[in-house]
Structure formats: C-alpha cells, structure tokens
Coordinates of N, CA and C and ligand atoms in Angstrom, one line a residue:
X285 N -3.9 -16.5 0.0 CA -2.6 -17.1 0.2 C -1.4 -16.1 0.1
X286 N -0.7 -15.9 1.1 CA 0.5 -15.4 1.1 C 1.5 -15.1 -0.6
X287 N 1.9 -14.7 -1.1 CA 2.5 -14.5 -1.7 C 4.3 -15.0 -1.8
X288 N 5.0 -15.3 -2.4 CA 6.3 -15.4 -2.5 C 6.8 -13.7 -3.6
X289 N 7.7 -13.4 -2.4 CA 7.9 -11.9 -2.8 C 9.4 -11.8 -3.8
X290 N 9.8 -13.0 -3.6 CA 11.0 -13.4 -5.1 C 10.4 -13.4 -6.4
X291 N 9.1 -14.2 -6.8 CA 8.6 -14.2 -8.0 C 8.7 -12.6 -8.8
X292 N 9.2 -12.8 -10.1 CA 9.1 -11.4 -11.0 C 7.7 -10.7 -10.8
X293 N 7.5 -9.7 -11.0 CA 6.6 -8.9 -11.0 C 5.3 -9.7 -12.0
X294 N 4.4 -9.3 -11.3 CA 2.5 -9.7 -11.9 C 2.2 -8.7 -12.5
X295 N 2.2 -8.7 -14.0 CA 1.2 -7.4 -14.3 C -0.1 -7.6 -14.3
X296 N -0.9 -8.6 -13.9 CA -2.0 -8.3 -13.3 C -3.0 -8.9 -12.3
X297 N -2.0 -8.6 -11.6 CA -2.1 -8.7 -9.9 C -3.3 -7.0 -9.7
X298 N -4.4 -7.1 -9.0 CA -5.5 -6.5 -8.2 C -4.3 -4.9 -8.6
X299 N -3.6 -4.7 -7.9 CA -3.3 -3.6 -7.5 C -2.9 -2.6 -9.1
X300 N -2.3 -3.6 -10.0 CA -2.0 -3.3 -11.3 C -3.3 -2.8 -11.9
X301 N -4.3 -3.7 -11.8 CA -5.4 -3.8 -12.5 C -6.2 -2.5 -11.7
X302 N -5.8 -2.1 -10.2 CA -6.7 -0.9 -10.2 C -6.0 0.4 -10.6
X303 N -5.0 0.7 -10.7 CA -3.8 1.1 -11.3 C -4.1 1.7 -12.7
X304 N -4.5 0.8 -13.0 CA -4.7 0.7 -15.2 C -6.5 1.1 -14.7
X305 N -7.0 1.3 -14.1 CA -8.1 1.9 -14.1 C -9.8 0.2 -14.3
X306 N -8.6 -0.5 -14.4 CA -9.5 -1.6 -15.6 C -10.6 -1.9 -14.0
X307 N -10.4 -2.0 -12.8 CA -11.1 -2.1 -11.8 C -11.8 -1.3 -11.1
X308 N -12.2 -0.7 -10.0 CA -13.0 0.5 -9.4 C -11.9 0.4 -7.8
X309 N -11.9 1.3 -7.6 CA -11.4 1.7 -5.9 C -11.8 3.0 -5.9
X310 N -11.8 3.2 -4.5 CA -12.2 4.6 -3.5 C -11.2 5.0 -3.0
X311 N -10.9 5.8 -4.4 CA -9.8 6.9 -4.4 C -9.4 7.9 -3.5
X312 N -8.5 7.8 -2.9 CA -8.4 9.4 -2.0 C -7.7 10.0 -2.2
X313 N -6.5 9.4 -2.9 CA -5.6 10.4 -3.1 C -4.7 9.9 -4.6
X314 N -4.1 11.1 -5.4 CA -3.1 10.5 -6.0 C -2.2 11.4 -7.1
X315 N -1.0 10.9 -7.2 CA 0.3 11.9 -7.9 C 0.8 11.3 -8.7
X316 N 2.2 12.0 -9.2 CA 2.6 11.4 -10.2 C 3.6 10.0 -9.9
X317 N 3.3 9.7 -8.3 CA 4.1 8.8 -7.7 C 3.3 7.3 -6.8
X318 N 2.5 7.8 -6.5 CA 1.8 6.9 -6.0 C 0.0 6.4 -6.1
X319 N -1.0 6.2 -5.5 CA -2.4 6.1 -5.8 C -2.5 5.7 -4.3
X320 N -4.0 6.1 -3.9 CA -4.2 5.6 -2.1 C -5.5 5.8 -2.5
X321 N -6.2 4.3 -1.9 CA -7.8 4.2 -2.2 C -8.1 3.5 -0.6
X322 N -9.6 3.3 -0.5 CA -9.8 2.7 0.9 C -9.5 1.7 0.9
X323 N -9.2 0.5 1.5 CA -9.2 -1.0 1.8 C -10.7 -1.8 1.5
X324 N -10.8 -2.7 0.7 CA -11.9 -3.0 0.8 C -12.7 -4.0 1.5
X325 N -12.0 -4.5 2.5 CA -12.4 -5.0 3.7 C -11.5 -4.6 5.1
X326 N -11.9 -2.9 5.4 CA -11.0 -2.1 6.1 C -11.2 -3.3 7.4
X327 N -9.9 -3.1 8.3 CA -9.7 -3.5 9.3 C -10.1 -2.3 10.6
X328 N -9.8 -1.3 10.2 CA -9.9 0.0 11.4 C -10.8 0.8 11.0
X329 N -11.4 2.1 11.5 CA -12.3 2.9 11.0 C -12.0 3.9 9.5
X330 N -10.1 4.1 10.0 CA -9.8 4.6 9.0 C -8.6 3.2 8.1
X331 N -8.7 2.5 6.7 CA -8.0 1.7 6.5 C -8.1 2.3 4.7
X332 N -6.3 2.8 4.6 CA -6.3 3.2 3.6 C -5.0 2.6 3.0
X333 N -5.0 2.0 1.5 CA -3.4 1.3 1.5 C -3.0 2.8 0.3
X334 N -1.7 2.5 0.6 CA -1.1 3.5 -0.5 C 0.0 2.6 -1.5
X335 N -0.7 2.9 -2.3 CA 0.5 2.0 -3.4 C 1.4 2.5 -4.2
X336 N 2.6 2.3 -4.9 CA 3.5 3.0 -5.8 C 3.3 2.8 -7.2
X337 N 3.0 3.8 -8.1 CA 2.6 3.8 -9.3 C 3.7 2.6 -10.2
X338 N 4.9 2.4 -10.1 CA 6.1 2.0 -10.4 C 5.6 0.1 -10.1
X339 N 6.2 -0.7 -11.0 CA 5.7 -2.1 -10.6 C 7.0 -2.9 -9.8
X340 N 6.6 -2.7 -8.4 CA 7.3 -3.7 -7.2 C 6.3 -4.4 -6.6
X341 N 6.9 -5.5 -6.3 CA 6.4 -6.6 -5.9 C 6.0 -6.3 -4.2
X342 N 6.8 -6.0 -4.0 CA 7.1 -5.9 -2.3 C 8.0 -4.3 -1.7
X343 N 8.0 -4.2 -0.6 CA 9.1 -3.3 0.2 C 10.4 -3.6 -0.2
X344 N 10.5 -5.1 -0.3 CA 12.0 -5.4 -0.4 C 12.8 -5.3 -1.8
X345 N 11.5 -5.2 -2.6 CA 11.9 -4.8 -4.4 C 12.0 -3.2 -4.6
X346 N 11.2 -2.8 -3.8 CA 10.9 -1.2 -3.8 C 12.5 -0.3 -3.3
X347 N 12.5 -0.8 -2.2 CA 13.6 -0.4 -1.8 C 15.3 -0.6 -2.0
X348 N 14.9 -1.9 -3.1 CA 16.3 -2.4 -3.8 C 16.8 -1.6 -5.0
X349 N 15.0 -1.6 -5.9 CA 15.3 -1.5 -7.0 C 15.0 0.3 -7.6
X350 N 14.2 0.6 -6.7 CA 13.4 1.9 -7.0 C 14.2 3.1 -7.5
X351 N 14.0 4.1 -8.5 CA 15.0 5.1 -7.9 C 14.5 6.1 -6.6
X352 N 15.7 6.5 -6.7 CA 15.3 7.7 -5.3 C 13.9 8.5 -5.6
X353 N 14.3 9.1 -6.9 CA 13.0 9.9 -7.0 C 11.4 9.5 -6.8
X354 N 11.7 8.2 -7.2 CA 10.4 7.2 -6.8 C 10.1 7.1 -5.1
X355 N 11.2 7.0 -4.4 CA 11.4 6.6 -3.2 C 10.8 7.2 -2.6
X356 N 11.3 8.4 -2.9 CA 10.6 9.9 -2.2 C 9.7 10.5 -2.4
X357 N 9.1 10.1 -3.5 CA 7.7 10.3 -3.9 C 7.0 9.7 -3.5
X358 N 7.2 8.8 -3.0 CA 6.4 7.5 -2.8 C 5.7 8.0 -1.0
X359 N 6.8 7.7 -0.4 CA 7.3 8.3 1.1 C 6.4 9.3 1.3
X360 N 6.5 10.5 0.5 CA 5.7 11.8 0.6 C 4.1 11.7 0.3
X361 N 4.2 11.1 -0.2 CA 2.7 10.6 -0.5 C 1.9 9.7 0.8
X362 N 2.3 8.7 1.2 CA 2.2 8.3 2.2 C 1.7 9.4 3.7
X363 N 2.6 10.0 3.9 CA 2.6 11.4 4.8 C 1.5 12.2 4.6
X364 N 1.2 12.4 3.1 CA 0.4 13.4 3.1 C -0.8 13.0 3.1
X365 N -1.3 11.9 2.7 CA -2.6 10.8 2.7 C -2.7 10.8 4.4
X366 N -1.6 10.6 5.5 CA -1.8 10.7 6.5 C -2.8 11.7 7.2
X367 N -2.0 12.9 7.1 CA -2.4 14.4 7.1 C -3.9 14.3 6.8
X368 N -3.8 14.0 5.4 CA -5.1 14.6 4.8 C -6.3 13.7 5.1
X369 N -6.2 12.8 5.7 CA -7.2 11.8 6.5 C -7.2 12.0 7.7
X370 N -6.6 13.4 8.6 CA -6.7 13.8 9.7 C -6.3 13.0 10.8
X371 N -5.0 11.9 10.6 CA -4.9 11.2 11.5 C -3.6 11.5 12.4
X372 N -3.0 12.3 11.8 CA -1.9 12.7 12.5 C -1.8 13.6 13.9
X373 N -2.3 14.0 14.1 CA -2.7 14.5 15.7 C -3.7 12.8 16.8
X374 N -4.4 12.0 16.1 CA -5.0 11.4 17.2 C -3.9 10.3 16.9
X375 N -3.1 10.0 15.6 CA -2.2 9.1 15.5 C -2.4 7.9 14.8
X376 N -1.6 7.1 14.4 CA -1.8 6.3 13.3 C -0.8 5.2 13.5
X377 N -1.0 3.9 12.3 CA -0.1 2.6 11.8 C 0.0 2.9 10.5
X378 N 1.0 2.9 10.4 CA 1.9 2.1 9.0 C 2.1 0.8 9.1
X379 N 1.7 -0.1 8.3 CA 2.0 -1.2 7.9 C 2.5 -1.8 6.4
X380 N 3.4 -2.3 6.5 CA 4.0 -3.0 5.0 C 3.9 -4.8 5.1
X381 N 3.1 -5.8 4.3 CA 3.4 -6.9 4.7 C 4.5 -7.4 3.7
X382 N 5.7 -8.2 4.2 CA 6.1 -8.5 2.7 C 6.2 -10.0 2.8
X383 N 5.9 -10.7 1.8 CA 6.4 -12.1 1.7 C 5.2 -12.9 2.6
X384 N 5.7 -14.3 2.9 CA 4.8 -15.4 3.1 C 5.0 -14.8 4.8
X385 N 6.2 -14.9 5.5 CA 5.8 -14.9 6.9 C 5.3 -13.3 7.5
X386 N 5.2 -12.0 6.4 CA 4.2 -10.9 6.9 C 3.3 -10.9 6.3
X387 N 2.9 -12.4 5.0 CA 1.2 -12.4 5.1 C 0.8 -11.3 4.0
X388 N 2.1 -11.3 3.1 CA 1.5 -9.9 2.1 C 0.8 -11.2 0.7
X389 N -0.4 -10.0 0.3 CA -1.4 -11.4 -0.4 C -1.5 -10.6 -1.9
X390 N -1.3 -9.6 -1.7 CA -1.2 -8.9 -2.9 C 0.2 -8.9 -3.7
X391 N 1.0 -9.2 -4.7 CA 1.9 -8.5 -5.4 C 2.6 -7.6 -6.1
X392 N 1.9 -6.4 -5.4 CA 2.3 -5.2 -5.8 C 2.5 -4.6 -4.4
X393 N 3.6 -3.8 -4.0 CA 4.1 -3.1 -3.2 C 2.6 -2.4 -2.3
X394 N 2.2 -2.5 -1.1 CA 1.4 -1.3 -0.8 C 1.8 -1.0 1.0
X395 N 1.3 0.2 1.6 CA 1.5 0.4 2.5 C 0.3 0.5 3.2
X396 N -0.2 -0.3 4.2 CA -1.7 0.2 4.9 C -1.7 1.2 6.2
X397 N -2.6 1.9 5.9 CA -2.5 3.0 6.9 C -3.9 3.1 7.6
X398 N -3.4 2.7 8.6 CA -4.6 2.4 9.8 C -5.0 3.6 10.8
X399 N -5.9 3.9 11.2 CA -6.2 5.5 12.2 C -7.7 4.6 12.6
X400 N -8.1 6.1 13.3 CA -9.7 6.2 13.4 C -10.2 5.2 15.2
X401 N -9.1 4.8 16.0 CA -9.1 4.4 16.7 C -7.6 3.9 17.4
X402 N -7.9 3.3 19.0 CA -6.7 2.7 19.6 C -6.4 1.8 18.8
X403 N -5.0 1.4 18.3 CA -5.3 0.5 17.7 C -4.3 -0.8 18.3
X404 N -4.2 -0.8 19.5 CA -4.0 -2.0 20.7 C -2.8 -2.4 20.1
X405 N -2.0 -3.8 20.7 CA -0.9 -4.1 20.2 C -0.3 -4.3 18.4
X406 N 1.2 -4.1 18.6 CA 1.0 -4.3 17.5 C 1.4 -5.6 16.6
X407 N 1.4 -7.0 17.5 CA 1.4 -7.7 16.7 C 0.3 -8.4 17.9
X408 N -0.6 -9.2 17.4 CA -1.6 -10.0 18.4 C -0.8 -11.0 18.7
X409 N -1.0 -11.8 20.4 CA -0.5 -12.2 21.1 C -0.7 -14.0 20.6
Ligands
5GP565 P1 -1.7 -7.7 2.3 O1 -2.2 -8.9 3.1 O2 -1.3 -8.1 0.9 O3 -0.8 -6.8 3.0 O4 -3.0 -6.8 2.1 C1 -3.8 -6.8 0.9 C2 -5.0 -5.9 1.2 O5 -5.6 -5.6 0.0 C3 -6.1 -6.5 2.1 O6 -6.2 -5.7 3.3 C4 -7.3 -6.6 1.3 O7 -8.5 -6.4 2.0 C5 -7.0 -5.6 0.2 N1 -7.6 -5.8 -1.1 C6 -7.6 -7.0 -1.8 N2 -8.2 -6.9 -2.9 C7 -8.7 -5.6 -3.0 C8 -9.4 -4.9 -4.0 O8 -9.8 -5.4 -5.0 N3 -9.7 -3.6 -3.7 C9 -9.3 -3.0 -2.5 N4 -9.6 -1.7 -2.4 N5 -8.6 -3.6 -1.6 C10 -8.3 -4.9 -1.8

C-alpha cells in the first residue's frame, strides 16, 4: 500500500530496520551519508535503491528538512553507486516515488537506480 508521505517519520519502517543492521541487504555501497543495497525484487538487471542515513520519510521531507551537508552527501553518493555499478556510459534511471500517487511503499526516503538494459518509456502507457 502506497504510503501517506505527511505522516511523522517510522522508526521502523524496512529501510530503518536495514539501516540499524537488525535485517540483512546486499550491500554495495556505503558512507557516512547514505547506504545502497540491491532491490529485493529488482525490476531491471541492474536495480539498486540508495537510501539517506538521516530519517526522511520521502524527497519531499528530505529536501525541506535536510541540511545541506546531508543533501550533498546524499546526491554524491547516489553518482557514485552509479559509476561504480558501471552504468554510466551504457546509461541509467533515477527514480524517487513519493507519496500515494508515485506509489512510494516504503517510508524512508530512497532513490532506485535502474541500469543493465533499455529501459523503454518512462512512465507505461
Ligand atoms: P517504493 O515503491 O517505496 O518506491 O519502493 C520500495 C522498494 O523497496 C521496492 O522496489 C521493493 O522491492 C523494495 N523492498 C521492500 N522491502 C525490501 C527489503 O526488505 N529489502 C530490500 N532490499 N528491498 C525491499
């Protein structure tokens, strides 16, 4: 179910809980700003979300509430999980869902990063 991206923060909402270690993910990357593990029901060949260590609900909290320093950490991390999953030459998606009508199901901020193929329109028809 979709999420409402107004409700206060879940501390233990999936993403928290892999965060605090207390769950397992397949880790690829991580700093003192963000964490990036596989998807665990990838959509594409390459499907990796990157999440912000900091507790936001959504893009829309992230970007209201965050400081800069987070912002940019956050951002830079993203890029370089790109990079370093080799997708930047054949090319790639960024995706953020927030709220009920982008279908975001999680309550912790994440970004999916899709590669490893065409990856055809970008909203289906
Ligand atoms: P959303 O719809 O919120 O943008 O995307 C949530 C994503 O989290 C989905 O693609 C879903 O497969 C993924 N996901 C949900 N639970 C888990 C989990 O426990 N571990 C991992 N690695 N991914 C999860």
């Amino acid at each position: 179910m979709p999420i409402d991206p107004t409700l206060a923060y879940d501390h233990s909402n999936i993403f928290a809980r892999i965060l605090r270690g207390e769950i397992p993910a397949k880790k690829v990357y991580e700093d003192d700003f963000a964490l990036a593990f596989h998807d665990i029901a990838p959509q594409a060949p390459v499907h990796v979300l990157v999440i912000p260590k900091g507790a936001y609900v959504s893009w829309d909290d992230f970007s209201a509430h965050a400081p800069a320093e987070e912002i940019a950490g956050f951002i830079r991390a993203v890029g370089h999980v790109a990079r370093e999953q080799g997708l930047v030459a054949p090319g790639y998606r960024l995706l953020a869902n927030v709220g009920m009508d982008g279908g975001q199901e999680v309550p912790h901020l994440h970004v999916h990063l899709f590669g490893g193929k065409p990856l055809g329109r970008m909203i289906a028809a």
